[in-house]
Amino acid sequence: MAKNQAQRQLTREIRERAQSLANQQKFAGQTKEHNKLMTQGIQQGIERYLREQSSKARDLDKQVKQLKKAEPEIHEVEKIVYRENKLAWYLLAASWLAFIGAYFWLK
Protein backbone atom coordinates (compact mmCIF):
# COMPACT_ATOMS: atom_id res chain seq x y z
CA MET A 1 0.00 0.00 0.00
CA ALA A 2 2.75 2.44 0.95
CA LYS A 3 4.63 1.52 -2.21
CA ASN A 4 1.66 2.60 -4.37
CA GLN A 5 1.39 5.89 -2.48
CA ALA A 6 5.10 6.52 -2.92
CA GLN A 7 4.79 5.73 -6.63
CA ARG A 8 1.83 8.11 -7.00
CA GLN A 9 3.73 10.82 -5.13
CA LEU A 10 6.74 10.32 -7.39
CA THR A 11 4.55 10.44 -10.51
CA ARG A 12 2.88 13.61 -9.24
CA GLU A 13 6.28 15.22 -8.60
CA ILE A 14 7.49 14.21 -12.06
CA ARG A 15 4.36 15.66 -13.66
CA GLU A 16 4.77 18.94 -11.76
CA ARG A 17 8.45 19.15 -12.68
CA ALA A 18 7.65 18.44 -16.34
CA GLN A 19 4.97 21.16 -16.37
CA SER A 20 7.32 23.72 -14.86
CA LEU A 21 10.03 22.86 -17.41
CA ALA A 22 7.54 23.05 -20.29
CA ASN A 23 6.31 26.44 -19.05
CA GLN A 24 9.89 27.71 -18.89
CA GLN A 25 10.44 26.69 -22.52
CA LYS A 26 7.21 28.26 -23.75
CA PHE A 27 7.50 30.48 -26.83
CA ALA A 28 5.15 33.08 -28.27
CA GLY A 29 2.15 31.68 -30.10
CA GLN A 30 2.39 28.26 -28.49
CA THR A 31 -0.99 26.64 -27.95
CA LYS A 32 -2.08 24.67 -24.90
CA GLU A 33 -1.90 21.52 -27.00
CA HIS A 34 1.77 22.14 -27.82
CA ASN A 35 2.48 22.85 -24.17
CA LYS A 36 0.67 19.64 -23.16
CA LEU A 37 2.70 17.61 -25.68
CA MET A 38 5.94 19.14 -24.41
CA THR A 39 4.93 18.34 -20.85
CA GLN A 40 4.20 14.72 -21.77
CA GLY A 41 7.51 14.39 -23.61
CA ILE A 42 9.46 15.82 -20.70
CA GLN A 43 7.57 13.58 -18.27
CA GLN A 44 8.32 10.49 -20.36
CA GLY A 45 11.98 11.48 -20.57
CA ILE A 46 12.24 11.89 -16.80
CA GLU A 47 10.50 8.55 -16.20
CA ARG A 48 12.77 6.80 -18.70
CA TYR A 49 15.83 8.32 -17.02
CA LEU A 50 14.64 7.16 -13.59
CA ARG A 51 13.95 3.63 -14.90
CA GLU A 52 17.44 3.44 -16.43
CA GLN A 53 19.02 4.65 -13.21
CA SER A 54 17.12 2.12 -11.12
CA SER A 55 18.07 -0.61 -13.61
CA LYS A 56 21.73 0.38 -13.35
CA ALA A 57 21.47 0.38 -9.56
CA ARG A 58 19.93 -3.12 -9.61
CA ASP A 59 22.69 -4.39 -11.91
CA LEU A 60 25.33 -2.86 -9.66
CA ASP A 61 23.72 -4.46 -6.59
CA LYS A 62 23.73 -7.83 -8.36
CA GLN A 63 27.43 -7.47 -9.18
CA VAL A 64 28.26 -6.50 -5.60
CA LYS A 65 26.26 -9.46 -4.31
CA GLN A 66 28.08 -11.83 -6.68
CA LEU A 67 31.45 -10.46 -5.58
CA LYS A 68 30.54 -10.88 -1.93
CA LYS A 69 29.38 -14.41 -2.63
CA ALA A 70 32.66 -15.19 -4.42
CA GLU A 71 34.87 -13.70 -1.68
CA PRO A 72 34.92 -16.73 0.64
CA GLU A 73 36.27 -18.88 -2.17
CA ILE A 74 39.16 -16.49 -2.67
CA HIS A 75 40.04 -16.25 1.02
CA GLU A 76 40.23 -19.98 1.63
CA VAL A 77 43.67 -20.80 2.92
CA GLU A 78 45.30 -23.90 1.64
CA LYS A 79 46.74 -26.09 4.34
CA ILE A 80 50.40 -26.63 3.73
CA VAL A 81 51.62 -29.96 5.00
CA TYR A 82 55.33 -30.33 5.46
CA ARG A 83 56.51 -33.88 5.21
CA GLU A 84 59.52 -34.45 7.37
CA ASN A 85 62.39 -36.05 5.64
CA LYS A 86 63.70 -38.74 8.02
CA LEU A 87 66.93 -39.08 6.10
CA ALA A 88 67.98 -35.57 7.14
CA TRP A 89 67.46 -36.42 10.81
CA TYR A 90 69.42 -39.70 10.47
CA LEU A 91 72.31 -37.87 8.81
CA LEU A 92 72.29 -35.23 11.56
CA ALA A 93 72.39 -37.88 14.28
CA ALA A 94 75.15 -39.80 12.46
CA SER A 95 77.26 -36.66 12.10
CA TRP A 96 76.91 -35.85 15.82
CA LEU A 97 77.86 -39.41 16.73
CA ALA A 98 80.85 -39.16 14.38
CA PHE A 99 81.97 -35.87 15.99
CA ILE A 100 81.59 -37.28 19.49
CA GLY A 101 83.43 -40.47 18.47
CA ALA A 102 86.23 -38.48 16.85
CA TYR A 103 86.53 -36.26 19.94
CA PHE A 104 86.93 -39.21 22.27
CA TRP A 105 89.20 -41.10 19.87
CA LEU A 106 91.59 -38.19 19.39
CA LYS A 107 91.68 -37.44 23.09
PDB file of C-alpha atoms in Angstrom:
ATOM      1  CA  MET A   1       0.000   0.000   0.000  1.00  0.00           C
ATOM      2  CA  ALA A   2       2.754   2.437   0.953  1.00  0.00           C
ATOM      3  CA  LYS A   3       4.630   1.525  -2.214  1.00  0.00           C
ATOM      4  CA  ASN A   4       1.664   2.599  -4.367  1.00  0.00           C
ATOM      5  CA  GLN A   5       1.388   5.892  -2.483  1.00  0.00           C
ATOM      6  CA  ALA A   6       5.099   6.523  -2.915  1.00  0.00           C
ATOM      7  CA  GLN A   7       4.792   5.730  -6.631  1.00  0.00           C
ATOM      8  CA  ARG A   8       1.831   8.106  -7.003  1.00  0.00           C
ATOM      9  CA  GLN A   9       3.726  10.821  -5.129  1.00  0.00           C
ATOM     10  CA  LEU A  10       6.744  10.318  -7.387  1.00  0.00           C
ATOM     11  CA  THR A  11       4.548  10.444 -10.506  1.00  0.00           C
ATOM     12  CA  ARG A  12       2.876  13.613  -9.242  1.00  0.00           C
ATOM     13  CA  GLU A  13       6.280  15.220  -8.604  1.00  0.00           C
ATOM     14  CA  ILE A  14       7.494  14.211 -12.063  1.00  0.00           C
ATOM     15  CA  ARG A  15       4.359  15.657 -13.663  1.00  0.00           C
ATOM     16  CA  GLU A  16       4.769  18.945 -11.763  1.00  0.00           C
ATOM     17  CA  ARG A  17       8.453  19.153 -12.681  1.00  0.00           C
ATOM     18  CA  ALA A  18       7.653  18.442 -16.345  1.00  0.00           C
ATOM     19  CA  GLN A  19       4.965  21.162 -16.373  1.00  0.00           C
ATOM     20  CA  SER A  20       7.324  23.717 -14.858  1.00  0.00           C
ATOM     21  CA  LEU A  21      10.032  22.863 -17.414  1.00  0.00           C
ATOM     22  CA  ALA A  22       7.536  23.055 -20.286  1.00  0.00           C
ATOM     23  CA  ASN A  23       6.313  26.444 -19.050  1.00  0.00           C
ATOM     24  CA  GLN A  24       9.894  27.711 -18.894  1.00  0.00           C
ATOM     25  CA  GLN A  25      10.439  26.695 -22.521  1.00  0.00           C
ATOM     26  CA  LYS A  26       7.209  28.262 -23.746  1.00  0.00           C
ATOM     27  CA  PHE A  27       7.499  30.479 -26.828  1.00  0.00           C
ATOM     28  CA  ALA A  28       5.155  33.076 -28.272  1.00  0.00           C
ATOM     29  CA  GLY A  29       2.155  31.680 -30.101  1.00  0.00           C
ATOM     30  CA  GLN A  30       2.395  28.261 -28.490  1.00  0.00           C
ATOM     31  CA  THR A  31      -0.986  26.637 -27.946  1.00  0.00           C
ATOM     32  CA  LYS A  32      -2.083  24.674 -24.903  1.00  0.00           C
ATOM     33  CA  GLU A  33      -1.900  21.521 -26.996  1.00  0.00           C
ATOM     34  CA  HIS A  34       1.773  22.144 -27.820  1.00  0.00           C
ATOM     35  CA  ASN A  35       2.484  22.847 -24.170  1.00  0.00           C
ATOM     36  CA  LYS A  36       0.674  19.642 -23.164  1.00  0.00           C
ATOM     37  CA  LEU A  37       2.700  17.606 -25.684  1.00  0.00           C
ATOM     38  CA  MET A  38       5.939  19.140 -24.409  1.00  0.00           C
ATOM     39  CA  THR A  39       4.928  18.338 -20.845  1.00  0.00           C
ATOM     40  CA  GLN A  40       4.198  14.721 -21.774  1.00  0.00           C
ATOM     41  CA  GLY A  41       7.508  14.389 -23.608  1.00  0.00           C
ATOM     42  CA  ILE A  42       9.459  15.818 -20.697  1.00  0.00           C
ATOM     43  CA  GLN A  43       7.569  13.578 -18.267  1.00  0.00           C
ATOM     44  CA  GLN A  44       8.320  10.486 -20.361  1.00  0.00           C
ATOM     45  CA  GLY A  45      11.979  11.484 -20.571  1.00  0.00           C
ATOM     46  CA  ILE A  46      12.239  11.894 -16.802  1.00  0.00           C
ATOM     47  CA  GLU A  47      10.500   8.553 -16.202  1.00  0.00           C
ATOM     48  CA  ARG A  48      12.775   6.796 -18.704  1.00  0.00           C
ATOM     49  CA  TYR A  49      15.832   8.322 -17.020  1.00  0.00           C
ATOM     50  CA  LEU A  50      14.643   7.157 -13.588  1.00  0.00           C
ATOM     51  CA  ARG A  51      13.953   3.632 -14.899  1.00  0.00           C
ATOM     52  CA  GLU A  52      17.436   3.445 -16.433  1.00  0.00           C
ATOM     53  CA  GLN A  53      19.024   4.649 -13.210  1.00  0.00           C
ATOM     54  CA  SER A  54      17.125   2.118 -11.117  1.00  0.00           C
ATOM     55  CA  SER A  55      18.070  -0.608 -13.608  1.00  0.00           C
ATOM     56  CA  LYS A  56      21.732   0.384 -13.354  1.00  0.00           C
ATOM     57  CA  ALA A  57      21.468   0.383  -9.558  1.00  0.00           C
ATOM     58  CA  ARG A  58      19.934  -3.118  -9.611  1.00  0.00           C
ATOM     59  CA  ASP A  59      22.687  -4.394 -11.906  1.00  0.00           C
ATOM     60  CA  LEU A  60      25.334  -2.863  -9.658  1.00  0.00           C
ATOM     61  CA  ASP A  61      23.722  -4.457  -6.593  1.00  0.00           C
ATOM     62  CA  LYS A  62      23.734  -7.829  -8.359  1.00  0.00           C
ATOM     63  CA  GLN A  63      27.427  -7.469  -9.178  1.00  0.00           C
ATOM     64  CA  VAL A  64      28.261  -6.498  -5.601  1.00  0.00           C
ATOM     65  CA  LYS A  65      26.264  -9.458  -4.314  1.00  0.00           C
ATOM     66  CA  GLN A  66      28.081 -11.829  -6.680  1.00  0.00           C
ATOM     67  CA  LEU A  67      31.454 -10.456  -5.582  1.00  0.00           C
ATOM     68  CA  LYS A  68      30.539 -10.876  -1.925  1.00  0.00           C
ATOM     69  CA  LYS A  69      29.383 -14.411  -2.631  1.00  0.00           C
ATOM     70  CA  ALA A  70      32.663 -15.195  -4.425  1.00  0.00           C
ATOM     71  CA  GLU A  71      34.866 -13.696  -1.682  1.00  0.00           C
ATOM     72  CA  PRO A  72      34.918 -16.731   0.643  1.00  0.00           C
ATOM     73  CA  GLU A  73      36.268 -18.884  -2.173  1.00  0.00           C
ATOM     74  CA  ILE A  74      39.162 -16.485  -2.673  1.00  0.00           C
ATOM     75  CA  HIS A  75      40.039 -16.253   1.016  1.00  0.00           C
ATOM     76  CA  GLU A  76      40.226 -19.979   1.625  1.00  0.00           C
ATOM     77  CA  VAL A  77      43.669 -20.804   2.922  1.00  0.00           C
ATOM     78  CA  GLU A  78      45.298 -23.901   1.638  1.00  0.00           C
ATOM     79  CA  LYS A  79      46.737 -26.089   4.340  1.00  0.00           C
ATOM     80  CA  ILE A  80      50.399 -26.631   3.727  1.00  0.00           C
ATOM     81  CA  VAL A  81      51.620 -29.960   4.998  1.00  0.00           C
ATOM     82  CA  TYR A  82      55.327 -30.325   5.458  1.00  0.00           C
ATOM     83  CA  ARG A  83      56.510 -33.878   5.210  1.00  0.00           C
ATOM     84  CA  GLU A  84      59.518 -34.450   7.371  1.00  0.00           C
ATOM     85  CA  ASN A  85      62.391 -36.054   5.643  1.00  0.00           C
ATOM     86  CA  LYS A  86      63.700 -38.736   8.024  1.00  0.00           C
ATOM     87  CA  LEU A  87      66.926 -39.083   6.098  1.00  0.00           C
ATOM     88  CA  ALA A  88      67.982 -35.575   7.138  1.00  0.00           C
ATOM     89  CA  TRP A  89      67.459 -36.423  10.807  1.00  0.00           C
ATOM     90  CA  TYR A  90      69.417 -39.698  10.465  1.00  0.00           C
ATOM     91  CA  LEU A  91      72.310 -37.867   8.813  1.00  0.00           C
ATOM     92  CA  LEU A  92      72.294 -35.227  11.561  1.00  0.00           C
ATOM     93  CA  ALA A  93      72.391 -37.885  14.283  1.00  0.00           C
ATOM     94  CA  ALA A  94      75.147 -39.798  12.461  1.00  0.00           C
ATOM     95  CA  SER A  95      77.257 -36.659  12.098  1.00  0.00           C
ATOM     96  CA  TRP A  96      76.912 -35.854  15.816  1.00  0.00           C
ATOM     97  CA  LEU A  97      77.865 -39.408  16.731  1.00  0.00           C
ATOM     98  CA  ALA A  98      80.851 -39.156  14.380  1.00  0.00           C
ATOM     99  CA  PHE A  99      81.965 -35.865  15.990  1.00  0.00           C
ATOM    100  CA  ILE A 100      81.586 -37.279  19.488  1.00  0.00           C
ATOM    101  CA  GLY A 101      83.431 -40.471  18.474  1.00  0.00           C
ATOM    102  CA  ALA A 102      86.230 -38.482  16.854  1.00  0.00           C
ATOM    103  CA  TYR A 103      86.526 -36.259  19.936  1.00  0.00           C
ATOM    104  CA  PHE A 104      86.929 -39.215  22.266  1.00  0.00           C
ATOM    105  CA  TRP A 105      89.201 -41.100  19.869  1.00  0.00           C
ATOM    106  CA  LEU A 106      91.595 -38.186  19.387  1.00  0.00           C
ATOM    107  CA  LYS A 107      91.685 -37.437  23.091  1.00  0.00           C
TER     108      LYS A 107
END
